[in-house]
Coordinates of C-alpha atoms and ligand atoms in Angstrom, one line a residue:
M19 CA 9.7 50.7 15.1
I20 CA 6.7 52.6 13.8
D21 CA 6.5 56.2 14.9
P22 CA 2.8 57.2 14.5
I23 CA 3.4 60.9 14.8
A24 CA 6.5 61.3 12.6
H25 CA 4.6 62.1 9.5
I26 CA 1.8 64.4 10.7
Y27 CA 3.6 67.5 9.4
Q28 CA 3.7 65.9 5.9
D29 CA 0.0 65.5 6.0
L30 CA -0.8 69.1 7.2
K31 CA 2.0 70.9 5.4
D32 CA 1.2 74.0 7.4
T33 CA 2.6 75.4 10.7
A34 CA -0.6 77.4 11.5
P35 CA -2.4 74.5 13.3
Y36 CA 0.6 74.1 15.6
Y37 CA 0.5 77.8 16.6
K38 CA -3.2 77.6 17.1
L39 CA -2.7 74.5 19.3
V40 CA -0.1 76.2 21.5
D41 CA -2.3 79.4 21.7
E42 CA -5.2 77.3 22.9
F43 CA -3.0 75.3 25.3
Y44 CA -1.4 78.4 26.9
A45 CA -4.8 80.2 27.1
R46 CA -5.8 77.3 29.4
V47 CA -2.5 77.4 31.3
E48 CA -3.1 81.1 32.0
Q49 CA -6.2 80.1 33.9
D50 CA -4.7 77.1 35.6
E51 CA -3.9 77.7 39.3
L52 CA -1.5 74.8 39.6
L53 CA 0.5 75.3 36.3
R54 CA 0.4 79.1 35.8
P55 CA 3.0 79.9 38.6
M56 CA 5.5 77.5 37.0
Y57 CA 5.7 79.6 33.8
P58 CA 7.3 83.0 33.2
A59 CA 5.0 86.1 33.2
D60 CA 5.4 86.4 29.4
L61 CA 4.5 83.2 27.7
A62 CA 5.6 84.2 24.2
D63 CA 8.9 82.2 24.3
A64 CA 7.2 79.2 25.9
K65 CA 4.6 79.2 23.1
R66 CA 7.1 79.5 20.3
H67 CA 9.4 76.8 21.7
L68 CA 6.5 74.3 22.2
A69 CA 5.2 75.0 18.6
L70 CA 8.7 74.6 17.1
F71 CA 9.3 71.4 19.1
L72 CA 6.0 69.8 18.0
I73 CA 6.6 70.9 14.3
Q74 CA 10.1 69.2 14.4
R75 CA 8.9 66.1 16.3
T76 CA 6.1 65.5 13.8
G77 CA 8.4 65.7 10.7
G78 CA 8.5 69.4 9.9
E79 CA 11.3 72.0 9.9
T80 CA 14.1 71.5 12.5
T81 CA 14.2 75.2 13.7
Y82 CA 13.7 73.9 17.2
S83 CA 17.0 72.1 17.4
D84 CA 18.8 74.7 15.2
E85 CA 18.0 77.3 17.8
R86 CA 17.8 75.3 21.1
G87 CA 20.2 72.3 20.4
H88 CA 19.2 68.7 21.4
P89 CA 15.7 68.7 22.9
R90 CA 16.7 66.8 26.1
M91 CA 13.3 67.5 27.4
R92 CA 13.6 65.7 30.7
G93 CA 16.6 67.8 31.7
R94 CA 14.9 71.0 30.6
H95 CA 11.9 70.1 32.9
M96 CA 14.1 69.3 35.9
P97 CA 13.9 72.9 37.4
F98 CA 10.2 72.4 37.7
R99 CA 8.4 70.3 40.3
I100 CA 6.3 67.9 38.2
G101 CA 4.3 65.4 40.0
V102 CA 1.1 63.5 39.0
P103 CA -1.2 66.5 39.6
E104 CA 1.0 68.7 37.4
R105 CA 1.2 66.0 34.7
D106 CA -2.6 65.5 34.8
A107 CA -3.2 69.3 34.6
W108 CA -0.9 69.6 31.6
M109 CA -2.6 66.7 29.9
R110 CA -6.1 68.1 30.5
N111 CA -5.2 71.4 29.0
M112 CA -3.5 69.9 26.0
T113 CA -6.4 67.4 25.4
E114 CA -8.8 70.3 25.4
A115 CA -6.5 72.4 23.1
L116 CA -6.1 69.5 20.7
H117 CA -9.9 69.1 20.4
S118 CA -10.2 72.8 19.4
V119 CA -7.9 72.4 16.3
P120 CA -9.8 70.4 13.6
Q121 CA -6.7 69.9 11.5
F122 CA -5.3 67.5 14.1
A123 CA -8.5 65.4 14.3
P124 CA -7.2 62.5 12.0
H125 CA -4.1 62.3 14.3
E126 CA -5.9 62.8 17.6
T127 CA -5.3 59.3 19.0
A128 CA -1.7 59.1 18.1
L129 CA -1.0 62.6 19.5
L130 CA -2.8 61.9 22.7
T131 CA -0.8 58.8 23.2
F132 CA 2.4 60.7 22.5
F133 CA 1.5 63.5 24.9
S134 CA 0.4 61.2 27.6
D135 CA 3.6 59.1 27.5
F136 CA 5.8 62.1 27.2
A137 CA 4.0 63.9 30.1
T138 CA 4.4 60.8 32.3
F139 CA 8.1 60.8 31.4
M140 CA 8.4 64.4 32.6
I141 CA 7.4 63.5 36.2
N142 CA 10.3 64.1 38.5
Q143 CA 8.8 64.1 42.0
Ligands
HEM3 C1 4.0 67.0 32.5 C2 3.7 68.3 32.8 C3 4.5 69.4 32.2 C4 4.8 70.6 32.8 C5 4.3 71.0 34.2 C6 5.6 71.4 32.0 C7 6.1 72.7 32.3 C8 7.0 73.4 31.5 C9 7.6 74.6 31.9 C10 7.3 75.4 33.2 C11 8.4 75.0 30.9 C12 9.3 76.3 30.9 C13 8.6 77.4 30.1 C14 9.5 78.6 30.0 O1 10.3 78.9 30.8 O2 9.3 79.3 28.9 C15 8.3 74.0 29.9 C16 9.0 74.1 28.7 C17 8.8 73.2 27.7 N1 8.0 72.1 27.7 FE1 7.0 71.4 29.2 N2 5.8 70.7 30.8 C18 5.2 69.5 30.9 C19 5.1 68.6 29.9 C20 5.6 68.7 28.6 C21 5.3 67.8 27.5 C22 4.5 66.6 27.6 C23 5.9 68.4 26.4 C24 6.0 67.9 25.0 C25 5.2 67.0 24.5 C26 6.6 69.6 26.8 C27 7.3 70.4 26.0 C28 8.0 71.6 26.4 C29 8.9 72.3 25.6 C30 9.2 72.1 24.1 C31 9.4 73.4 26.3 C32 10.4 74.4 25.9 C33 11.8 73.9 26.1 C34 12.9 74.9 25.7 O3 13.3 74.8 24.6 O4 13.3 75.7 26.6 N3 6.3 69.8 28.2 N4 7.5 73.0 30.3

């Protein structure tokens, strides 16, 4: 099966755009009345984990699994009540964040499809 996001890191060869993406994403989460209460007060770990996960998932270094073990994302999201409104809010913030990082522009369609499918998979209510 073709995985359209598996080689993005090879194209970028740089972690900086990923950290920019998660900064932009969490800056929006900070202002989001629905999502903000779900996250801890200090977002530093959440940012780092999301950046490392995305770097790994798109073909970069495997620091995420080295530190956190198998991703098992659905299980990790079970403590949070994720319905369609939460999924849509997450997607809206991530779509805006993605548009603010030009390095991802060539991969925008593939990443939006990945995020959308993954966010739907996280729905647990
Ligand atoms: C559908 C809506 C989603 C909501 C409401 C949500 C919410 C959350 C929350 C509250 C955390 C815990 C943060 C912390 O305690 O530091 C978390 C962790 C995480 N989320 Fe999501 N998430 C969603 C979708 C996604 C998607 C689509 C992805 C990936 C594409 C993702 C990737 C992650 C990662 C990598 C972590 C850190 C896991 C760890 O290693 O502990 N999330 N999410």
